Tab-separated table of C-alpha atoms in Angstrom:
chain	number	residue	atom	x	y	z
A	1	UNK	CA	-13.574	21.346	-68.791
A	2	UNK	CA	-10.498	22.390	-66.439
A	3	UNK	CA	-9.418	20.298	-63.248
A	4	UNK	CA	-11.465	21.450	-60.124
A	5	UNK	CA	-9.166	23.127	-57.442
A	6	UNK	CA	-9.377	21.765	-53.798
A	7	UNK	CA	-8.003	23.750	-51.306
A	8	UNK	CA	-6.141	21.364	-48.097
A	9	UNK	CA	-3.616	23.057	-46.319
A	10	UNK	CA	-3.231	20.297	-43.660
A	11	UNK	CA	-3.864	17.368	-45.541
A	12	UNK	CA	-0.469	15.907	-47.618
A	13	UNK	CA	-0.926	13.506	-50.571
A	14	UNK	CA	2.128	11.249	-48.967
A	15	UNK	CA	1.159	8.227	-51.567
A	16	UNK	CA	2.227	6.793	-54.846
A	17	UNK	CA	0.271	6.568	-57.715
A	18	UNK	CA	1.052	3.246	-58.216
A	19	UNK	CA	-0.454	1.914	-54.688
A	20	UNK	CA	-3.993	2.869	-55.900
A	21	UNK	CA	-6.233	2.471	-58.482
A	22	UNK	CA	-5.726	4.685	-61.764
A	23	UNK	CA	-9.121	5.925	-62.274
A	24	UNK	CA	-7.756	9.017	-60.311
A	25	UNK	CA	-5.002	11.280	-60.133
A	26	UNK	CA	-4.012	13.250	-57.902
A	27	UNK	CA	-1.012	16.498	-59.169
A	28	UNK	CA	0.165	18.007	-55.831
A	29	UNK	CA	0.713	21.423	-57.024
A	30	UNK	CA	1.983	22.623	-54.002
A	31	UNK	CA	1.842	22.813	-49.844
A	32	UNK	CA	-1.721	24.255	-50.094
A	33	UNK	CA	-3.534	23.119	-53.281
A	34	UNK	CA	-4.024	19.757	-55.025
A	35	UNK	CA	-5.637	19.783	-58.071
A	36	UNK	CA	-7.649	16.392	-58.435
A	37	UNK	CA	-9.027	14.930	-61.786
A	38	UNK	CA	-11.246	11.784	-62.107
A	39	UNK	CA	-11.834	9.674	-64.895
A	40	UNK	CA	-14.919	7.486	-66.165
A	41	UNK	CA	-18.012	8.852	-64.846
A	42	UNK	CA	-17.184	8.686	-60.438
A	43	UNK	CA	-17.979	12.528	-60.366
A	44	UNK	CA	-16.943	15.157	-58.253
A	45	UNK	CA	-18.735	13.010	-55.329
A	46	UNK	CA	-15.433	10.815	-55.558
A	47	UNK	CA	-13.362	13.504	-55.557
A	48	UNK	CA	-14.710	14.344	-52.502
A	49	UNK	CA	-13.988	11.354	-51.021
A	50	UNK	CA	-10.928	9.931	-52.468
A	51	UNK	CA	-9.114	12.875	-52.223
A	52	UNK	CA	-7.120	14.437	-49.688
A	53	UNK	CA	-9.947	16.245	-48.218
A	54	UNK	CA	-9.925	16.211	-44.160
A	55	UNK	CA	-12.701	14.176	-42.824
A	56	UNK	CA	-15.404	16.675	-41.645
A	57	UNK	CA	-17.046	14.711	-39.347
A	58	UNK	CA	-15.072	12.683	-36.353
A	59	UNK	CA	-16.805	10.343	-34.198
A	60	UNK	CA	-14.885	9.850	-31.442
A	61	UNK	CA	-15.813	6.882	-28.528
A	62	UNK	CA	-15.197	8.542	-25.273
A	63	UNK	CA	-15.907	5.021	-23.991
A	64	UNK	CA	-17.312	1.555	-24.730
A	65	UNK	CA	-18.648	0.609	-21.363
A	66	UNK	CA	-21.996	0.550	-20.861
A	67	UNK	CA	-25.109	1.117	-17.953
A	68	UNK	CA	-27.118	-1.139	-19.127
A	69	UNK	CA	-27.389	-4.574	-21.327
A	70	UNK	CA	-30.279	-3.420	-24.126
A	71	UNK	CA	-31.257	-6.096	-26.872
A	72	UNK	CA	-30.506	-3.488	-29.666
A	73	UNK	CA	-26.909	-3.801	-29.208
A	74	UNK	CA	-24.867	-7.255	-29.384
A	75	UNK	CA	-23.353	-6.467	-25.787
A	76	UNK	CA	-22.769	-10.147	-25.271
A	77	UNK	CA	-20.122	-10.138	-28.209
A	78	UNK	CA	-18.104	-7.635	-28.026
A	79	UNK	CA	-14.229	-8.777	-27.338
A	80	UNK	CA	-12.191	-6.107	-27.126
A	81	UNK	CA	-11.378	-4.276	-24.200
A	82	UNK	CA	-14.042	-1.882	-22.080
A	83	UNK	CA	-12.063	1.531	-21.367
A	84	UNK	CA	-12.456	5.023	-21.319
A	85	UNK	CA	-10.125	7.665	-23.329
A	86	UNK	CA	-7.714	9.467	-21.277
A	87	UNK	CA	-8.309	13.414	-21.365
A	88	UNK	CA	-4.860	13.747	-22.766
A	89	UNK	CA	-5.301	11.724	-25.312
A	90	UNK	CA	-8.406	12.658	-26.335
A	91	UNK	CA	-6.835	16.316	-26.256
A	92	UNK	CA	-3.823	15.295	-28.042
A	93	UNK	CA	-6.770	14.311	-31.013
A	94	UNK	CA	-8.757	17.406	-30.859
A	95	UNK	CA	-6.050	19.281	-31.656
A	96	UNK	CA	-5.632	18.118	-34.816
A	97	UNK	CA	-9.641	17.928	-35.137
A	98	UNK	CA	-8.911	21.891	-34.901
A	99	UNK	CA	-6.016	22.290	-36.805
A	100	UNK	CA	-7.774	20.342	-39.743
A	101	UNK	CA	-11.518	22.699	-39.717
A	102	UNK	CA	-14.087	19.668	-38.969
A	103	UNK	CA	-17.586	20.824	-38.804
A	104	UNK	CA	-18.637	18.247	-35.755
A	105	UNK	CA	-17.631	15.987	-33.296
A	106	UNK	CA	-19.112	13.360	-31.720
A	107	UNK	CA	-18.098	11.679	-28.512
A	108	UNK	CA	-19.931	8.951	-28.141
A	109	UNK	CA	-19.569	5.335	-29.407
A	110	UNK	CA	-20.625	2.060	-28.526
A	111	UNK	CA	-21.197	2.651	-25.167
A	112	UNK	CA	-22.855	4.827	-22.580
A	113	UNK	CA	-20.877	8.372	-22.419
A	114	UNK	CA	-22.218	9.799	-19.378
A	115	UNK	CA	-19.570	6.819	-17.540
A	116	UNK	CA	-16.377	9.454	-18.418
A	117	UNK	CA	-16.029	11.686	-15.800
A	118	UNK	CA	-14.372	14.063	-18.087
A	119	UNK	CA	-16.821	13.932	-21.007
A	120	UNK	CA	-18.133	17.760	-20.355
A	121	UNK	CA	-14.461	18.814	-19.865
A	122	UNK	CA	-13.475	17.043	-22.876
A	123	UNK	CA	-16.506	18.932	-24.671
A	124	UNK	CA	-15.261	22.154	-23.304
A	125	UNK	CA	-12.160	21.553	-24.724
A	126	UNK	CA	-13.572	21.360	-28.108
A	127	UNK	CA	-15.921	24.411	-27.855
A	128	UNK	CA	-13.386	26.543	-26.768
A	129	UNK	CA	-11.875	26.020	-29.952
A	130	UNK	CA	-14.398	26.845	-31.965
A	131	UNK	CA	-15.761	23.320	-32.993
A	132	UNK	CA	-19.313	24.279	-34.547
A	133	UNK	CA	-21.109	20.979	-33.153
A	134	UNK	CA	-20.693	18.512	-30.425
A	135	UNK	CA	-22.898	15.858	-30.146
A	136	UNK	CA	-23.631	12.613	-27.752
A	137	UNK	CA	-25.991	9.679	-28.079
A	138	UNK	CA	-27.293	8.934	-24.010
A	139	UNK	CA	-30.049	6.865	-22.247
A	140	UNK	CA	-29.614	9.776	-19.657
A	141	UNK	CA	-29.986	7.232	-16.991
A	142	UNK	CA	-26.773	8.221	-15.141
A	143	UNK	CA	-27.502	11.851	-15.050
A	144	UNK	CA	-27.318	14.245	-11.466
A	145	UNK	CA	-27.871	17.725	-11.473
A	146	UNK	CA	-23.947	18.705	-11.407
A	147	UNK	CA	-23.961	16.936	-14.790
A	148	UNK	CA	-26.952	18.735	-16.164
A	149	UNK	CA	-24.974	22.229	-14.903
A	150	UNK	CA	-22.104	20.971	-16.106
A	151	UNK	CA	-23.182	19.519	-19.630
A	152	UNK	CA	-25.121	22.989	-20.336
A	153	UNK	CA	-21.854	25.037	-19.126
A	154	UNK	CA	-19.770	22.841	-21.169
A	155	UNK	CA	-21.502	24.261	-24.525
A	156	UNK	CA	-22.329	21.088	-26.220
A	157	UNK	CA	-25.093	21.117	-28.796
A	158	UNK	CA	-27.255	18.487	-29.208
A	159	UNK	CA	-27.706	15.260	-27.253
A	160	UNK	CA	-29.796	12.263	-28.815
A	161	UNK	CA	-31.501	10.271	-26.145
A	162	UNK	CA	-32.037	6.886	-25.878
A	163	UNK	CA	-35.285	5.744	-24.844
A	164	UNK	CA	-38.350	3.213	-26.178
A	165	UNK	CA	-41.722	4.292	-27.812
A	166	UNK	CA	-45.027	5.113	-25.908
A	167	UNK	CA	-46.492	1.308	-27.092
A	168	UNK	CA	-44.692	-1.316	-25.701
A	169	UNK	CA	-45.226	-3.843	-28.732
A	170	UNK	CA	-43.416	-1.832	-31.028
A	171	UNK	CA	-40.079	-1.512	-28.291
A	172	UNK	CA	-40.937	-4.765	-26.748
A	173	UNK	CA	-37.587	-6.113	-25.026
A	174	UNK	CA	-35.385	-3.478	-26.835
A	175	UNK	CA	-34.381	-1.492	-23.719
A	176	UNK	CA	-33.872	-3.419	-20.512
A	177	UNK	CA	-32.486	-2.609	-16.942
A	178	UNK	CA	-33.393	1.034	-17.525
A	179	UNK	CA	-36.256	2.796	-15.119
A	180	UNK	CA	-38.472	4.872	-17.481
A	181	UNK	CA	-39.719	7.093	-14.734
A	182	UNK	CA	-36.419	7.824	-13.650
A	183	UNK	CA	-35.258	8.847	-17.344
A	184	UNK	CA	-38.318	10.896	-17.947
A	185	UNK	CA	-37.418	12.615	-14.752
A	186	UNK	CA	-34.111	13.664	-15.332
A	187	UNK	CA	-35.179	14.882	-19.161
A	188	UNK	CA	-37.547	17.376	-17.003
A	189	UNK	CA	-35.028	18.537	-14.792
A	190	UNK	CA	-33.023	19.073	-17.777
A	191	UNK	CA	-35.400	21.231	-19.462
A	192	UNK	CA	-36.052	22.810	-16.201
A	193	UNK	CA	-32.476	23.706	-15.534
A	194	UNK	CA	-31.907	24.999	-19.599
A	195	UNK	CA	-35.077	27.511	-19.089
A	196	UNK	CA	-33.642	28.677	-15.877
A	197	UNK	CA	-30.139	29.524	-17.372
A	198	UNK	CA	-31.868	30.644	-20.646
A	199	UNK	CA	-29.528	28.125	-22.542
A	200	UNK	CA	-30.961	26.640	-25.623
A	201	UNK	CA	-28.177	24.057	-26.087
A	202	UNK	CA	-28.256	21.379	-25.268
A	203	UNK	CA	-30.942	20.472	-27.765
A	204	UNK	CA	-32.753	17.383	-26.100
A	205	UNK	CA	-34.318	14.915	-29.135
A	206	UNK	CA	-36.046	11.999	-28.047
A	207	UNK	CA	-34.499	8.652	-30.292
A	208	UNK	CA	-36.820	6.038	-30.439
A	209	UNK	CA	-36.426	2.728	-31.965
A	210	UNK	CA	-38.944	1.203	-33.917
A	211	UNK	CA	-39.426	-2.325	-35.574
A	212	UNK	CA	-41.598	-0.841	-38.227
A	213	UNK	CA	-40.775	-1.331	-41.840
A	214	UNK	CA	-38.382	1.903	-43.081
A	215	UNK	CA	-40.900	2.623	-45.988
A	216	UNK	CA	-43.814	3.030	-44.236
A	217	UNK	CA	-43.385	7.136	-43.781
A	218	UNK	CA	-43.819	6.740	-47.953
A	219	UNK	CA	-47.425	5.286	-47.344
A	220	UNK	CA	-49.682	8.458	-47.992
A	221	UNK	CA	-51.036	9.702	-44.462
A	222	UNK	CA	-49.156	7.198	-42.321
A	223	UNK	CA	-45.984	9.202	-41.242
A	224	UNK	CA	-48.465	12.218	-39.866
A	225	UNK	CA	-50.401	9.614	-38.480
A	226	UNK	CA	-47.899	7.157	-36.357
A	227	UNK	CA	-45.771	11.213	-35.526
A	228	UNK	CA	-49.141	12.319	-34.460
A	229	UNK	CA	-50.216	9.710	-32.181
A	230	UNK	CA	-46.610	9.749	-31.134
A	231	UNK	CA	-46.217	13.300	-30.279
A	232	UNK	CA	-49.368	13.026	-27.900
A	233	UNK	CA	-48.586	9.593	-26.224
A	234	UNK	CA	-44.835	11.521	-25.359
A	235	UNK	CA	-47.460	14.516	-23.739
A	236	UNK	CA	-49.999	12.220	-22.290
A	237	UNK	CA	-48.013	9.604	-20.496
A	238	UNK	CA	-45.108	11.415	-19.889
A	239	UNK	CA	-45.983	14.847	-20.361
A	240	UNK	CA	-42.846	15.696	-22.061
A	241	UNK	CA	-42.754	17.984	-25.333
A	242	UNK	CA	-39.763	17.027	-26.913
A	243	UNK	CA	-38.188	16.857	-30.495
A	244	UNK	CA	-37.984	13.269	-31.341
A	245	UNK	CA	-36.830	11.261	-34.565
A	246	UNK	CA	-37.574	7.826	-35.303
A	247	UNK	CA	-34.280	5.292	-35.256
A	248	UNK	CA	-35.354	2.207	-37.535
A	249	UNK	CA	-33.319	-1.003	-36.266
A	250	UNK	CA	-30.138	-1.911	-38.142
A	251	UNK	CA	-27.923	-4.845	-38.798
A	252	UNK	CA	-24.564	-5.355	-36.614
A	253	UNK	CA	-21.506	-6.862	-38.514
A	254	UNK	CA	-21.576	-10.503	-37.918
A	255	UNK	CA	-24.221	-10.170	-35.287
A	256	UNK	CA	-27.957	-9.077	-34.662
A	257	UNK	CA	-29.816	-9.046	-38.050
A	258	UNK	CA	-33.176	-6.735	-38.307
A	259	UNK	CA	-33.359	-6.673	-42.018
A	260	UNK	CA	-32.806	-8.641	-44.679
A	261	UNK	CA	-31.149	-8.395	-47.645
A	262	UNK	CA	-29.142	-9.724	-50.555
A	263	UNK	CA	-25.519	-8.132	-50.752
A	264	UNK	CA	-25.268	-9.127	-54.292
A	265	UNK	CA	-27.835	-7.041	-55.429
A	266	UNK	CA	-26.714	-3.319	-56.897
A	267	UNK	CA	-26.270	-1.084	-54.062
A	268	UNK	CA	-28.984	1.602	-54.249
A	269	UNK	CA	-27.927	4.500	-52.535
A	270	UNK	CA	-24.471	6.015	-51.046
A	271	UNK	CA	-23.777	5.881	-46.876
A	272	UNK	CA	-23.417	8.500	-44.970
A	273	UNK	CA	-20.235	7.394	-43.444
A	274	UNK	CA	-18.477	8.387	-47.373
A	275	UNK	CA	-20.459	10.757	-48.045
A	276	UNK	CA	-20.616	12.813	-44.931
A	277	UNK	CA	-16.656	12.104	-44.816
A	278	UNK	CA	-17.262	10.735	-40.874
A	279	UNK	CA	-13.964	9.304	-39.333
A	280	UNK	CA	-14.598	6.676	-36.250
A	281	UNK	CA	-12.116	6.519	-33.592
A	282	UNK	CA	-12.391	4.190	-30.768
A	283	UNK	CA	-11.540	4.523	-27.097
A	284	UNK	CA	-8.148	2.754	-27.263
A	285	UNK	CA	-7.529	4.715	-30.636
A	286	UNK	CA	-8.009	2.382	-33.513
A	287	UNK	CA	-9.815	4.029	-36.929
A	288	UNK	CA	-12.429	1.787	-37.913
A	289	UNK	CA	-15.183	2.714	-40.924
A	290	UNK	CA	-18.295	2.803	-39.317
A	291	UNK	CA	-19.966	1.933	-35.646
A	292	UNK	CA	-21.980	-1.104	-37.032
A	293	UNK	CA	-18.311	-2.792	-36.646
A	294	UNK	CA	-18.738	-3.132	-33.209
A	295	UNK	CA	-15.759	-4.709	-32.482
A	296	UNK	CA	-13.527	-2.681	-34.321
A	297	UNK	CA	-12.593	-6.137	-36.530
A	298	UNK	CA	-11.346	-3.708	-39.744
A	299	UNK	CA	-8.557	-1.325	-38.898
A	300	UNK	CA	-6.898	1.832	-40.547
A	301	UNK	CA	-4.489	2.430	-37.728
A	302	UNK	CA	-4.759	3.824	-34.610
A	303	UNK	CA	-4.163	7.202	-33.851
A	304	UNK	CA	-2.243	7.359	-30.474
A	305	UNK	CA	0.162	5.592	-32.802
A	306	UNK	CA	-0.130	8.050	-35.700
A	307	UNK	CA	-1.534	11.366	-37.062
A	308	UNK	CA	-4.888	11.629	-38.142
A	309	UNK	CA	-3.568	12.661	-41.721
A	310	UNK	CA	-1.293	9.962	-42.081
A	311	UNK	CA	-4.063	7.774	-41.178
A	312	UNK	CA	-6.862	9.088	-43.587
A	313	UNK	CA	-4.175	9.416	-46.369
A	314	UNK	CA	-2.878	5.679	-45.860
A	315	UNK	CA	-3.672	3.673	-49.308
A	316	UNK	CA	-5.807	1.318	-47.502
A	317	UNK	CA	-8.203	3.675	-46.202
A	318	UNK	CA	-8.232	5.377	-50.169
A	319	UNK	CA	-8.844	2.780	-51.434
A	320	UNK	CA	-11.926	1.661	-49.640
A	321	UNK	CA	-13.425	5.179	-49.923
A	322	UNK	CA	-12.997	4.599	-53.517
A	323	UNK	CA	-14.862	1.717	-53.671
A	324	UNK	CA	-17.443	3.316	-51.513
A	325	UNK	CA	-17.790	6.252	-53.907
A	326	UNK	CA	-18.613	3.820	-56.539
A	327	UNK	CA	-20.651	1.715	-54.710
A	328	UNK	CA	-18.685	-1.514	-54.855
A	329	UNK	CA	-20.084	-2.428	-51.111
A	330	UNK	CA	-20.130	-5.706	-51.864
A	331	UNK	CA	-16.686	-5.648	-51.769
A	332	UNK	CA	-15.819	-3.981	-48.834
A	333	UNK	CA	-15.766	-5.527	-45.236
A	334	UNK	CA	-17.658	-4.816	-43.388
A	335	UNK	CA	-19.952	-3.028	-46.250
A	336	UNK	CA	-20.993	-5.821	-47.423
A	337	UNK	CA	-22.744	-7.496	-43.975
A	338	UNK	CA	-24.842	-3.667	-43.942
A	339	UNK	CA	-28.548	-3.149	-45.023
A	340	UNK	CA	-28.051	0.097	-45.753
A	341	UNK	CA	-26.741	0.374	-48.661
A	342	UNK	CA	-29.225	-2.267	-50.432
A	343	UNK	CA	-32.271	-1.291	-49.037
């Protein structure tokens, strides 16, 4: 069976052999195309994700201050500094975002993103350049009319919101300081103002957070059930007819803890965050893995600093998606303080 043939004109292998483990190899053929072999039985997943590949998914945090102070997230503990990313900089990274062909962006991060002034610019920015999807996670309290136009206007895609379940005991103390009937309000005048323009984008999807136990949609009858009642509570009490996806509560590194689990146990499945091929940038620039490290404790570099490509290709951040693609969480910080992968 021949060597498969991966095509990354941006992307340079600038590393030795020698700095990471042996179980691949990587012949750079020339500017344009690497040929990449892997031996033992990783497959062409780790390929994916060892290789020189550009990430095609970058998560970038527009800011990391927040409206609000909501149980869910470990507010109280975060220690680095609150900020907002300057529109240069943040252009400064899109361009490369272009240059390398990602398939989405998302500006949003551990924080409300509706504080930056310049978020729909910054989303302009990207649309105009033919990013395929945008994408922000928002409790839509902060939202006026000029943001709706604007936000619509700016051509962003899809925006996630925020906001607790029709029965208080199941989002009991999750969201706090926010005014439902103010929310529910501005989702309206959102809808109302898409319909008027005959936009379709933004697509508005109601994220609620649940304490129920993730494998209860596998009990027979029970997902239609709990979507069904959920669907008509959304009509009845708030008469909205949204989209809406369930958001099951997850463990923060060296923080809040929703569900247990043994890290010492075999991993059972791969995350999204290797195989997906997501990049996280914070506000101050720093490349961390994931979001669940809060506090950006694990660095790759930081990319006011550096190029995106230098950073993805740096041996440290290899190596970890190596031991990702063979699900070695359990030795990867901060893998090995996540749920996800065991459970």
């Amino acid at each position: 069976m021949g060597l498969p043939v991966v095509s990354a004109p941006f992307f340079r292998t600038n590393f030795l052999l020698s700095d990471i483990d042996q179980s691949i190899i990587i012949d750079p053929a020339n500017s344009a195309i690497r040929k990449v072999a892997v031996k033992g039985n990783i497959g062409i997943l780790a390929v994916d994700m060892i290789s020189d590949f550009p990430p095609k998914e970058i998560r970038i945090e527009n800011t990391n201050g927040c409206n609000t102070t909501c149980n869910i997230c470990p507010r109280e503990e975060l220690t680095r500094s609150i900020g907002i990313m300057p529109y240069k900089k943040f252009t400064a990274i899109a361009d490369q975002v272009v240059e390398m062909g990602a398939e989405s962006v998302h500006l949003h991060g551990f924080g409300e993103p509706l504080l930056d002034r310049n978020l729909a610019k910054k989303i302009r920015y990207l649309k105009e350049r033919a990013i395929p999807f945008t994408y922000i996670v928002s409790n839509l309290a902060l939202l006026k009319k000029s943001t709706i136009d604007d936000l619509i206007e700016s051509g962003l895609d899809k925006i996630d919101i925020s906001f607790p379940t029709p029965w208080p005991s199941s989002s009991i103390n999750l969201h706090t300081k926010l005014d439902r009937k103010k929310i529910v309000a501005n989702i309206k005048l959102f809808q109302k103002m898409k319909n008027e323009k005959n936009s379709l984008t933004p697509k508005l999807v109601l994220s609620f957070h649940i304490k129920l136990d993730k494998k209860y949609h596998k009990i027979p009858g029970l997902k239609y059930s709990f979507d069904k009642l959920l669907r008509i509570g959304m009509k009845l009490r708030w008469g909205l007819n949204c989209d809406y996806k369930f958001m099951y509560l997850h463990n923060w590194v060296d923080s809040k803890k929703y569900r247990q689990f043994n890290s010492q146990m075999k991993p059972i499945s791969h995350c999204h965050i290797s195989t997906d091929r997501v990049m996280k940038i914070l506000w101050n620039g720093d490349v961390t893995l994931c979001s669940n490290d809060f506090d950006g404790k694990v660095k790759f570099g930081n990319i006011f600093e550096s190029s995106i490509a230098s950073v993805w290709n740096s041996v440290e951040y290899i190596n970890t998606r190596r031991k990702m693609a063979e699900m070695k969480y359990n030795e990867i910080d901060p893998c090995r303080k996540c749920e996800r992968p065991f459970t």
